[in-house]
Tab-separated table of C-alpha atoms in Angstrom:
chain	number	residue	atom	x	y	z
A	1	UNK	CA	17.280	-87.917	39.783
A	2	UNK	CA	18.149	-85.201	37.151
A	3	UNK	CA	16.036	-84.269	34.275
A	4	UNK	CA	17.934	-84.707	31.360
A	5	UNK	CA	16.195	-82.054	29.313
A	6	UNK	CA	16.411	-79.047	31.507
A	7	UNK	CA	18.679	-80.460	34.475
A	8	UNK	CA	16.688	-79.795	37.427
A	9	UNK	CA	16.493	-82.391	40.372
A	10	UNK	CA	13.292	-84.410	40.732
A	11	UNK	CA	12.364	-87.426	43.556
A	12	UNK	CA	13.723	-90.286	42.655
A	13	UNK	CA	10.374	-92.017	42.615
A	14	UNK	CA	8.971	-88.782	40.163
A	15	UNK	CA	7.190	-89.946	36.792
A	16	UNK	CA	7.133	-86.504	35.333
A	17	UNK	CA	10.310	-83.469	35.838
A	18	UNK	CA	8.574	-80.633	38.106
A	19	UNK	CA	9.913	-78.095	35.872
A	20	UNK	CA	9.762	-78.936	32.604
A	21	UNK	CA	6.963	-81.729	32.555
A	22	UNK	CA	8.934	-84.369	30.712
A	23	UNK	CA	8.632	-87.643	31.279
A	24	UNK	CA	10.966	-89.567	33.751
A	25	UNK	CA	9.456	-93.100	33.941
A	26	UNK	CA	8.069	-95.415	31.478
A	27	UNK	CA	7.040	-99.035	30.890
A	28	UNK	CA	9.552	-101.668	29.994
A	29	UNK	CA	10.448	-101.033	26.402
A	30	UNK	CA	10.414	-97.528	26.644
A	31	UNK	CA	12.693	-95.004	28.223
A	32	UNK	CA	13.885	-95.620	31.579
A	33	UNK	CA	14.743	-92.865	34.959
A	34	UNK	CA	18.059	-92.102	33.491
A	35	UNK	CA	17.018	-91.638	29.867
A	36	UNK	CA	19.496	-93.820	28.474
A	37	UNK	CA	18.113	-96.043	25.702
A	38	UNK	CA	18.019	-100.135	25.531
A	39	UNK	CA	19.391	-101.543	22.527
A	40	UNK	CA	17.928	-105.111	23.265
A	41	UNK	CA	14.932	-106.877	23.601
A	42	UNK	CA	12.847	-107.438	26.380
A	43	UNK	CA	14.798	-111.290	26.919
A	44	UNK	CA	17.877	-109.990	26.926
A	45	UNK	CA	19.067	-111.639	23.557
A	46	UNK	CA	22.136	-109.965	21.762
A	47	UNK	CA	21.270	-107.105	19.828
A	48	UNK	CA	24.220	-105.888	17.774
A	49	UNK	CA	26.584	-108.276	18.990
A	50	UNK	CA	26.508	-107.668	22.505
A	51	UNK	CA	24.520	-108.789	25.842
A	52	UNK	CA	21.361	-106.877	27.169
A	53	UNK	CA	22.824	-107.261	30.174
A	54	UNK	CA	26.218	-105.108	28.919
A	55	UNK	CA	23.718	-102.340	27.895
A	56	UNK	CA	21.932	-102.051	31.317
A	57	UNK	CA	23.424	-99.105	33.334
A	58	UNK	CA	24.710	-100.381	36.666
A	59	UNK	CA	24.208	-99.516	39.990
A	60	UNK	CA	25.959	-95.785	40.428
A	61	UNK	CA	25.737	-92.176	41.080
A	62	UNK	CA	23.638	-90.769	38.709
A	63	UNK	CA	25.433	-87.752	36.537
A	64	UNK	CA	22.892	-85.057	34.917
A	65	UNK	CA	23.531	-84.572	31.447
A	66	UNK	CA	24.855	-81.333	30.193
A	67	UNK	CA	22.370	-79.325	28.263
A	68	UNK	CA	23.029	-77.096	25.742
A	69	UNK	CA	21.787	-73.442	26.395
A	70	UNK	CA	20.894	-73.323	22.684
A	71	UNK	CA	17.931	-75.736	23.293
A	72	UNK	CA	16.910	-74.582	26.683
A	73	UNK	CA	13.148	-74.028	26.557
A	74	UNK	CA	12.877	-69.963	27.763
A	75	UNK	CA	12.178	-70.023	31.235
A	76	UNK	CA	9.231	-68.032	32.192
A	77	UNK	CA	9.780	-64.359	33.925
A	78	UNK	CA	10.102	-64.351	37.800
A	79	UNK	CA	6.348	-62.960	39.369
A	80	UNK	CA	6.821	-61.485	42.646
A	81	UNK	CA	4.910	-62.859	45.285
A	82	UNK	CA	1.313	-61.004	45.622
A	83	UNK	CA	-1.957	-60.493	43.664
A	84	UNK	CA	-1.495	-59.697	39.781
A	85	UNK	CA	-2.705	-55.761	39.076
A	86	UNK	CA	-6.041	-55.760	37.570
A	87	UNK	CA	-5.560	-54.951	33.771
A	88	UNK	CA	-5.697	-51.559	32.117
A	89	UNK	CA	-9.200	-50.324	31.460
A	90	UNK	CA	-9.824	-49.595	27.694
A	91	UNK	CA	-11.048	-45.940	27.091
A	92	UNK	CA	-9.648	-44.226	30.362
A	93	UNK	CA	-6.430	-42.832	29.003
A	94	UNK	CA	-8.312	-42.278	25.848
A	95	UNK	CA	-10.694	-40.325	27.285
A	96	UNK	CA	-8.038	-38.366	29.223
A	97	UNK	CA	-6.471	-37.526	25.645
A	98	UNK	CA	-9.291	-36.464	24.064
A	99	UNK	CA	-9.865	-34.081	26.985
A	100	UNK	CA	-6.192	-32.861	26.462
A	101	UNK	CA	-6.773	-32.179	22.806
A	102	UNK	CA	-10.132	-29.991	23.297
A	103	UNK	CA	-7.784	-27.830	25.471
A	104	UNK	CA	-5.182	-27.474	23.730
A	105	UNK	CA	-7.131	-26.862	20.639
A	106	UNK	CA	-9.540	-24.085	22.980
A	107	UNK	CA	-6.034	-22.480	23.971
A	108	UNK	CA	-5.113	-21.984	20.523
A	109	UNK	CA	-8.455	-20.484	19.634
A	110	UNK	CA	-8.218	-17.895	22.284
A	111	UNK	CA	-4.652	-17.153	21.697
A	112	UNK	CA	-5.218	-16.283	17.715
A	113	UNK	CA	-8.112	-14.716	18.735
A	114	UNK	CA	-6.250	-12.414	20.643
A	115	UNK	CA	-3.627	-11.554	18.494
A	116	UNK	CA	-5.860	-11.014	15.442
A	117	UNK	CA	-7.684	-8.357	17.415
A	118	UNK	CA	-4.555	-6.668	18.411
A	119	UNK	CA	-2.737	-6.577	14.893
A	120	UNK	CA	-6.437	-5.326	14.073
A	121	UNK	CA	-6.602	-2.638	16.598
A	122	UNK	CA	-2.659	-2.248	15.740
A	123	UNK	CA	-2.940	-1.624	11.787
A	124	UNK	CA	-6.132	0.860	12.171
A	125	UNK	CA	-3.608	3.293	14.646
A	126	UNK	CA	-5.855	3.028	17.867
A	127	UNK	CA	-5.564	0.881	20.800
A	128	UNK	CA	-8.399	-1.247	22.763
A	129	UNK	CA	-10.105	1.849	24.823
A	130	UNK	CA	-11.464	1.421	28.425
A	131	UNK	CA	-15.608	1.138	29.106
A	132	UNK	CA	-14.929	5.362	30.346
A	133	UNK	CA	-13.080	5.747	27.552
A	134	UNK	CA	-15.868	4.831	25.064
A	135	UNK	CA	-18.233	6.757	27.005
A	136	UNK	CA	-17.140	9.784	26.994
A	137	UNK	CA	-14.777	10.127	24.075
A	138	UNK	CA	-16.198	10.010	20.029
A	139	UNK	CA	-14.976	7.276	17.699
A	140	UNK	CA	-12.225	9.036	15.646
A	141	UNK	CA	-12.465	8.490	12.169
A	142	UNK	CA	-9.068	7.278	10.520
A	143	UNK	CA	-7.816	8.241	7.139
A	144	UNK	CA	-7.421	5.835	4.543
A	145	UNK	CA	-4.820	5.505	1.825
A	146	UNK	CA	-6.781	6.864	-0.935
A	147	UNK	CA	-7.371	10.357	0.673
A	148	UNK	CA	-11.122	9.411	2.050
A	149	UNK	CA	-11.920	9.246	5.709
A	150	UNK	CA	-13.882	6.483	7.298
A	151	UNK	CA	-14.813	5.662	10.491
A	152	UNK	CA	-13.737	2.248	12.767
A	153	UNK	CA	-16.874	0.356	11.912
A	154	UNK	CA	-15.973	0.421	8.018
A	155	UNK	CA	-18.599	2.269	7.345
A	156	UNK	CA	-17.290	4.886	4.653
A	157	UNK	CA	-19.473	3.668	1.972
A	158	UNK	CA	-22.609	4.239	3.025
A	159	UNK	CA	-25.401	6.606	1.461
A	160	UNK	CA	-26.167	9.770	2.974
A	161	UNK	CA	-29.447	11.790	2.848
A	162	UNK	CA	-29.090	11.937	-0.906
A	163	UNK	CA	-28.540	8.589	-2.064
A	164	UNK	CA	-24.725	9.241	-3.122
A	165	UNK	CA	-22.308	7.089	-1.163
A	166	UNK	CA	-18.660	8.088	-0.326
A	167	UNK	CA	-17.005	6.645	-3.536
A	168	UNK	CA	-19.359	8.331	-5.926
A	169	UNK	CA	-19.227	11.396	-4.393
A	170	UNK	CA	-15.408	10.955	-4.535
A	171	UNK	CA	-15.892	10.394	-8.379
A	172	UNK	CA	-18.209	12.893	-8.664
A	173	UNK	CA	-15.518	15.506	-7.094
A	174	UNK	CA	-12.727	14.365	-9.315
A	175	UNK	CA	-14.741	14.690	-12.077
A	176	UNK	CA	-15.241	18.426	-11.270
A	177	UNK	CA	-11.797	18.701	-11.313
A	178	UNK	CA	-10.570	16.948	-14.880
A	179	UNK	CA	-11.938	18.272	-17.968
A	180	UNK	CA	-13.371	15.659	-20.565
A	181	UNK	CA	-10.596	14.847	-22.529
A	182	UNK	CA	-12.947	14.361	-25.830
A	183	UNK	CA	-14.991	17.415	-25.561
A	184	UNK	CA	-12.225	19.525	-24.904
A	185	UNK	CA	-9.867	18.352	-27.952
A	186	UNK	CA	-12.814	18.950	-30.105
A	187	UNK	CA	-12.656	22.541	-29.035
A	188	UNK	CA	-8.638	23.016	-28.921
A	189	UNK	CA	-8.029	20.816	-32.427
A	190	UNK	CA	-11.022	22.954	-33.963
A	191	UNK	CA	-8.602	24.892	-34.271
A	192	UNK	CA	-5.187	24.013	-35.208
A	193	UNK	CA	-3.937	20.328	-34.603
A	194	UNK	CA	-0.536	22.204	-35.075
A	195	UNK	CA	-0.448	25.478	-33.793
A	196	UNK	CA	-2.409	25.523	-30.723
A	197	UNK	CA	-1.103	24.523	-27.175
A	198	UNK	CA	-3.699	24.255	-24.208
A	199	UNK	CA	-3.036	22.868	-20.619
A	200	UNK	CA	-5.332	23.082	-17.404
A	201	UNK	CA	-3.789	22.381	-13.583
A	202	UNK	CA	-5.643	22.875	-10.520
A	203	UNK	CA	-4.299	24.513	-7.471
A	204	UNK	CA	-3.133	21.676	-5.578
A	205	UNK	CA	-1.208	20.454	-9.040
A	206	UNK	CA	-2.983	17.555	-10.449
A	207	UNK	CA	-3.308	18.428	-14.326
A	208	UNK	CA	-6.887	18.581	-15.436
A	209	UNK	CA	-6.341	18.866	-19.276
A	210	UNK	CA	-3.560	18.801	-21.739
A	211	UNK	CA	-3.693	19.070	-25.342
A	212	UNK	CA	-1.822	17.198	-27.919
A	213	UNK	CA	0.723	19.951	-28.276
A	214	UNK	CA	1.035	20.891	-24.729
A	215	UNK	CA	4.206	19.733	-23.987
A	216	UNK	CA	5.811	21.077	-27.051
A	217	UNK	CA	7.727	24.533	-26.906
A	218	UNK	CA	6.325	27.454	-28.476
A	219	UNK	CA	7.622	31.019	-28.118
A	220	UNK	CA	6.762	32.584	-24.934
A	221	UNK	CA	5.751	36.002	-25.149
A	222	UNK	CA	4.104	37.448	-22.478
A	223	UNK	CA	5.295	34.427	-19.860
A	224	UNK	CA	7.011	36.817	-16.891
A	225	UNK	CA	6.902	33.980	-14.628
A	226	UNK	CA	10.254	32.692	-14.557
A	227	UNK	CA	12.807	34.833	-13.378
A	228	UNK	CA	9.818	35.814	-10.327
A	229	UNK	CA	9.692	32.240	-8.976
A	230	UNK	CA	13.852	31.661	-9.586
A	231	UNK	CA	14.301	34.410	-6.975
A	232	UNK	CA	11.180	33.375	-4.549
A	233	UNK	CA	12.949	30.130	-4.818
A	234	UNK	CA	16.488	31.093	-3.952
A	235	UNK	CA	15.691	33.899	-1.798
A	236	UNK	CA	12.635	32.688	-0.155
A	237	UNK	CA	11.396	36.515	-0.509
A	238	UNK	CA	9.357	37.950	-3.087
A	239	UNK	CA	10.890	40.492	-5.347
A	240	UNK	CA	8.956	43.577	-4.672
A	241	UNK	CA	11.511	45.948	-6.148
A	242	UNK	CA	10.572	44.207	-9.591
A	243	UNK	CA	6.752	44.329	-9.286
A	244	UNK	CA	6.229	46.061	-12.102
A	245	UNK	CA	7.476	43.023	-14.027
A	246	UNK	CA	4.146	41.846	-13.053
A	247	UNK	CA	1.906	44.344	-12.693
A	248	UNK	CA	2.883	46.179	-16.038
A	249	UNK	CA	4.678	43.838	-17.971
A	250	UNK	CA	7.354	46.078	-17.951
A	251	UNK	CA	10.254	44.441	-19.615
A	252	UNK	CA	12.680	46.848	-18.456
A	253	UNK	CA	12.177	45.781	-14.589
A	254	UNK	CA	11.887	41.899	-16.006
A	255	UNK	CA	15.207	41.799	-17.274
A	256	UNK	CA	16.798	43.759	-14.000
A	257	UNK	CA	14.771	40.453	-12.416
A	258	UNK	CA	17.371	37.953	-14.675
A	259	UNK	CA	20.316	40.180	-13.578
A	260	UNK	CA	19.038	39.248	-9.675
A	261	UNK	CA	19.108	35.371	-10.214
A	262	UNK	CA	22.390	35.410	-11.850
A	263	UNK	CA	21.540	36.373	-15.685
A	264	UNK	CA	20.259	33.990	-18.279
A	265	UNK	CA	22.346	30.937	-17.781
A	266	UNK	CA	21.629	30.623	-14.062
A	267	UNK	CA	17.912	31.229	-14.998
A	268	UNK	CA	17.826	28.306	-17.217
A	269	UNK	CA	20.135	25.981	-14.856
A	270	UNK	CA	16.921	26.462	-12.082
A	271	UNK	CA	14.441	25.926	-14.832
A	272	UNK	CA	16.268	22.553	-15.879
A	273	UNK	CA	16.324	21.956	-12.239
A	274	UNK	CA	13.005	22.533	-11.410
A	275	UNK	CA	12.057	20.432	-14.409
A	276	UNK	CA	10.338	22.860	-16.492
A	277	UNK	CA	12.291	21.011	-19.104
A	278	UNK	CA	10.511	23.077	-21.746
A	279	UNK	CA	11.286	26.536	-20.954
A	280	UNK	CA	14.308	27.667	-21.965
A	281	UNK	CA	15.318	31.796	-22.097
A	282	UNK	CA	18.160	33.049	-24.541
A	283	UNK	CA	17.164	36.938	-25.140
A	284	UNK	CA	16.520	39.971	-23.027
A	285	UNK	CA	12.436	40.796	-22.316
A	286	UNK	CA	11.647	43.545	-25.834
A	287	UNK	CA	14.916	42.468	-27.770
A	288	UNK	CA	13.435	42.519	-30.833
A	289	UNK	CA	17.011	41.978	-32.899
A	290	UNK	CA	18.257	39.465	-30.871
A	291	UNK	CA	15.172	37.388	-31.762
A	292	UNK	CA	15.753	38.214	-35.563
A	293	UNK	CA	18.994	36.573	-35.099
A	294	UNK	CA	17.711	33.540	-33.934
A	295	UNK	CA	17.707	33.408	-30.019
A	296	UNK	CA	14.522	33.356	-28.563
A	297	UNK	CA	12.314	32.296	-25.336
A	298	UNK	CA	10.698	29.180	-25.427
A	299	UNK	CA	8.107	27.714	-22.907
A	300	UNK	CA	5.325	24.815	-22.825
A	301	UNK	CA	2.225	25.326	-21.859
A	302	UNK	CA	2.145	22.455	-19.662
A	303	UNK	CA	5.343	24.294	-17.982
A	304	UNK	CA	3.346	27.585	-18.230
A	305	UNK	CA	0.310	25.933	-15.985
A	306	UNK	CA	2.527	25.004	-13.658
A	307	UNK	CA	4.189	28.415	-12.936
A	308	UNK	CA	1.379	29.544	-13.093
A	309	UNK	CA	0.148	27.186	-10.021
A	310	UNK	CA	2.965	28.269	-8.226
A	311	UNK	CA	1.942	31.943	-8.571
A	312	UNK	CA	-1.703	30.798	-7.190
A	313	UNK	CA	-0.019	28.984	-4.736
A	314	UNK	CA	1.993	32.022	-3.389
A	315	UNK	CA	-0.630	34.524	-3.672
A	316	UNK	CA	1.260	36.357	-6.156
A	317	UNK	CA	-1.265	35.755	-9.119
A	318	UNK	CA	-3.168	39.092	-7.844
A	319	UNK	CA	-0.060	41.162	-9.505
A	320	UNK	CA	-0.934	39.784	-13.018
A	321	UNK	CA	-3.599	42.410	-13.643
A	322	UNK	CA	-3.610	42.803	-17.514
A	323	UNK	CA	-7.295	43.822	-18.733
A	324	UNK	CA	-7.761	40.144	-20.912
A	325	UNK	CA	-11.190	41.607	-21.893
A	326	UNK	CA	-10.264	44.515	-23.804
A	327	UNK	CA	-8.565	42.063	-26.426
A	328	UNK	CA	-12.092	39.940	-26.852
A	329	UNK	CA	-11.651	37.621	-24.081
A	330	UNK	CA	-15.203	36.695	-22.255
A	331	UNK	CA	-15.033	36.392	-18.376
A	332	UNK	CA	-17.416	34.126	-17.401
A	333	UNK	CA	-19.944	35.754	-14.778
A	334	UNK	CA	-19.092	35.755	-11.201
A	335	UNK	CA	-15.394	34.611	-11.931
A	336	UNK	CA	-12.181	36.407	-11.354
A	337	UNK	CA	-9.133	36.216	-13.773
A	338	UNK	CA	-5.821	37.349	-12.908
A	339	UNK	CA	-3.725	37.243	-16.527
A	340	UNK	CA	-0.923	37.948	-18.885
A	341	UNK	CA	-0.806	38.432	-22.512
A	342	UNK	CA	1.873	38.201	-25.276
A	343	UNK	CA	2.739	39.033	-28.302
A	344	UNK	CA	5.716	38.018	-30.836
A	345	UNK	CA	7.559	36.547	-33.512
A	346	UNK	CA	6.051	33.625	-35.987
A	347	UNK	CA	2.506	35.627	-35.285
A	348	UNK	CA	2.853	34.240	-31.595
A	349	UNK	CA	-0.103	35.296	-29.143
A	350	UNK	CA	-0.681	33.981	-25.974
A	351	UNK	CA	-2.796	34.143	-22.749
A	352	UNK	CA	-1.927	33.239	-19.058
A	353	UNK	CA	-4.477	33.009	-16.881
A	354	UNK	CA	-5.692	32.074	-13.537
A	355	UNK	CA	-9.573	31.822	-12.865
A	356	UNK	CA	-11.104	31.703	-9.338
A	357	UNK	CA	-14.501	31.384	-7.655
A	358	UNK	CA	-13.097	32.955	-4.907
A	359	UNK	CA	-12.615	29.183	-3.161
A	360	UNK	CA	-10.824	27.355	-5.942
A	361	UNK	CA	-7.938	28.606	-8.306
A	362	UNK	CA	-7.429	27.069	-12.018
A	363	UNK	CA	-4.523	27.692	-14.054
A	364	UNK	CA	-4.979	28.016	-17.645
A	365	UNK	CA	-2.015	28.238	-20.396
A	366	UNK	CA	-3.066	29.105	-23.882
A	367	UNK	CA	-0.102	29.405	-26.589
A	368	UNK	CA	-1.134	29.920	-30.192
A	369	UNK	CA	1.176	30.676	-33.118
A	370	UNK	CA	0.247	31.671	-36.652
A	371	UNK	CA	-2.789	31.986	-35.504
A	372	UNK	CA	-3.412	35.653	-34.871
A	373	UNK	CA	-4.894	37.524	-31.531
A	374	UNK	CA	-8.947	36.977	-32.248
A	375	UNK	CA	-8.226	33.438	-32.905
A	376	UNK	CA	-6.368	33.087	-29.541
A	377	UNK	CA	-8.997	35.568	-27.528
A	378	UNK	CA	-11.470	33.119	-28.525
A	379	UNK	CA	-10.160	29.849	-27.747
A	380	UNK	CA	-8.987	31.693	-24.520
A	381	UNK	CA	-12.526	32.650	-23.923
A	382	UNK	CA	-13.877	28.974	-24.479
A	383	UNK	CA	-11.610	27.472	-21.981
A	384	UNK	CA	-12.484	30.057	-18.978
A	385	UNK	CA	-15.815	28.844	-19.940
A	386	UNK	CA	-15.227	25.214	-19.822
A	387	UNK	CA	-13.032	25.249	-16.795
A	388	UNK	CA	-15.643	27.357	-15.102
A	389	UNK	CA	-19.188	25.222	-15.801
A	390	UNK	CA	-17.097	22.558	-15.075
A	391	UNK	CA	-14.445	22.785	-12.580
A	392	UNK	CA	-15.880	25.983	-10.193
A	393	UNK	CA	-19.748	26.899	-10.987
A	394	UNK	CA	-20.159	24.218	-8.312
């Protein structure tokens, strides 16, 4: 017989489908083999109108219902024949990622370690040495931004035999080379807060001192500097055949120097040029009338100090030879000055000067006007002394 819930064929004689369990065969009353259901009572008395006996299925081939796949129970997966595999063991692939991880995460702590030391080694200019190397070559030391040297191990800070450690002693030697701004106004503005012009610069050009009217122009008489340095400039030669512009302020050979770069206009065009924005020259060297009429030479004495570096710089300082101490200026003991002097209109008087230890060169521009020559032999004498106790005693 047919089940008539999933189909399948059973023994006729079968109480219960082997597929799907149900139940084929039941006591009288219930539901018979074929599943079809009696609408009469056990007698066989009418029920509805018609005969038990009409309701009883007859003798017959016996036709499995059709079942709709909608309420076909899921049929359970095919298991090949064969043991089942023994079930997964908790914690063994667990333990095989967790060993994966540490690796990984060891890998990556080698591999930034490794490039961290070589952007180190990279950025500090030297590359991982050998074990000879290290033996038998001196660690060089490697030159930082700031101008100090240090060596690999960072250890550029450290106290010598006298307690001072790099950084003070590199305060200590750019403090030799700046004047104190206060202390040194008090001297310059002692006196004139007007008429007075002061400025300090050391050899290798950083400006040590500048007074409030240093970058202001006052006459320049007595600055022979220009027209020298034009033609060192475009020539790349000194001027010997004009020496004397130097060595004896002789204005005759100074203004034969203008003629050489060109004449006054092309003087002033490589002043502008060379930014000694100050400095300007519209007269011959001595032409006293020309000046009455209103053209004069003008210079700063911050632009003084500076061409006055530049001599230092060249070596040609040793031609400015003027004797500075016959007109009251004091040379501080042991010190050599190399200087001009001038002398013009509005009462103008000023010095040039370059002081040296014999080591170190300082330039030193003093410009004075109404002021007279004792009052600018004086202040000129104060600054060789300040620059000197402070700047190149030591």
């Amino acid at each position: 017989m047919f089940c008539p819930s999933c189909g399948v064929h059973n023994d006729q004689n079968a109480r219960f489908c082997t597929n799907c369990g149900l139940t084929l065969q039941t006591q009288a009353g219930g539901r018979p083999a074929d599943g079809t259901m009696v609408d009469g009572n056990a007698d066989g008395t009418m029920v509805d109108g018609a005969p038990a006996s009409v309701l009883t299925p007859q003798p017959g081939p016996v036709v499995p219902p059709v079942v709709s796949p909608t309420v076909s129970p899921a049929v359970p997966p095919t298991v090949p024949n064969g043991p089942l595999p023994p079930p997964a063991k908790q914690g063994k692939s667990g333990g095989v990622g967790m060993i994966i991880v540490a690796a990984i995460v060891v890998i990556a702590i080698l591999i930034g370690g490794t490039v961290w030391y070589l952007n180190t080694s990279n950025s500090n200019g030297v590359q991982p040495a050998t074990q000879s190397q290290e033996t038998t070559k001196p660690k060089k030391k490697a030159k930082k931004a700031d101008g100090k040297s240090s060596d690999k191990s960072g250890e550029s800070d450290k106290s010598d035999k006298t307690g001072k450690t790099d950084a003070s002693k590199e305060r200590d030697r750019r403090s030799n080379r700046i004047l104190d701004k206060s202390s040194t106004d008090s001297i310059v503005d002692g006196y004139s807060t007007i008429d007075v012009g002061v400025s300090v610069m050391n050899e290798d050009g950083l400006r040590s001192y500048s007074s409030r009217n240093a970058s202001l122009s006052f006459v320049a008489a007595g600055l022979y500097l220009p027209a020298w340095l034009d033609y060192r400039d475009t020539y790349g030669d000194r001027p010997d055949a004009y020496a004397d512009s130097l060595t004896g302020m002789n204005n005759e050979s100074a203004n034969g120097l203008i003629d050489a770069v060109g004449g006054e206009s092309d003087l002033n065009e490589w002043l502008s040029d060379n930014k000694y924005y100050r400095t300007r020259f519209e007269r011959d060297y001595g032409d006293v009338k020309a000046s009455q009429n209103g053209y004069e030479n003008y210079a700063s004495p911050d632009d003084a100090a500076r061409m006055l570096n530049e001599m230092a710089e060249n070596g040609d300082d040793g031609l400015m030879n003027y004797d500075i101490a016959s007109e009251g200026v004091v040379i501080p003991s042991g010190a050599t000055v190399h200087a001009h002097r001038g002398q013009g209109i509005k009462d103008s008087y000023n010095y040039f000067m370059v002081i040296s230890n014999g080591k170190k060169k300082v330039s030193v521009a003093v410009m004075t006007q109404n002021q007279g020559r004792a009052v600018a032999a004086q202040l000129a004498s104060r600054m060789l002394d300040k620059v000197w106790n402070t700047m190149l005693r030591n």
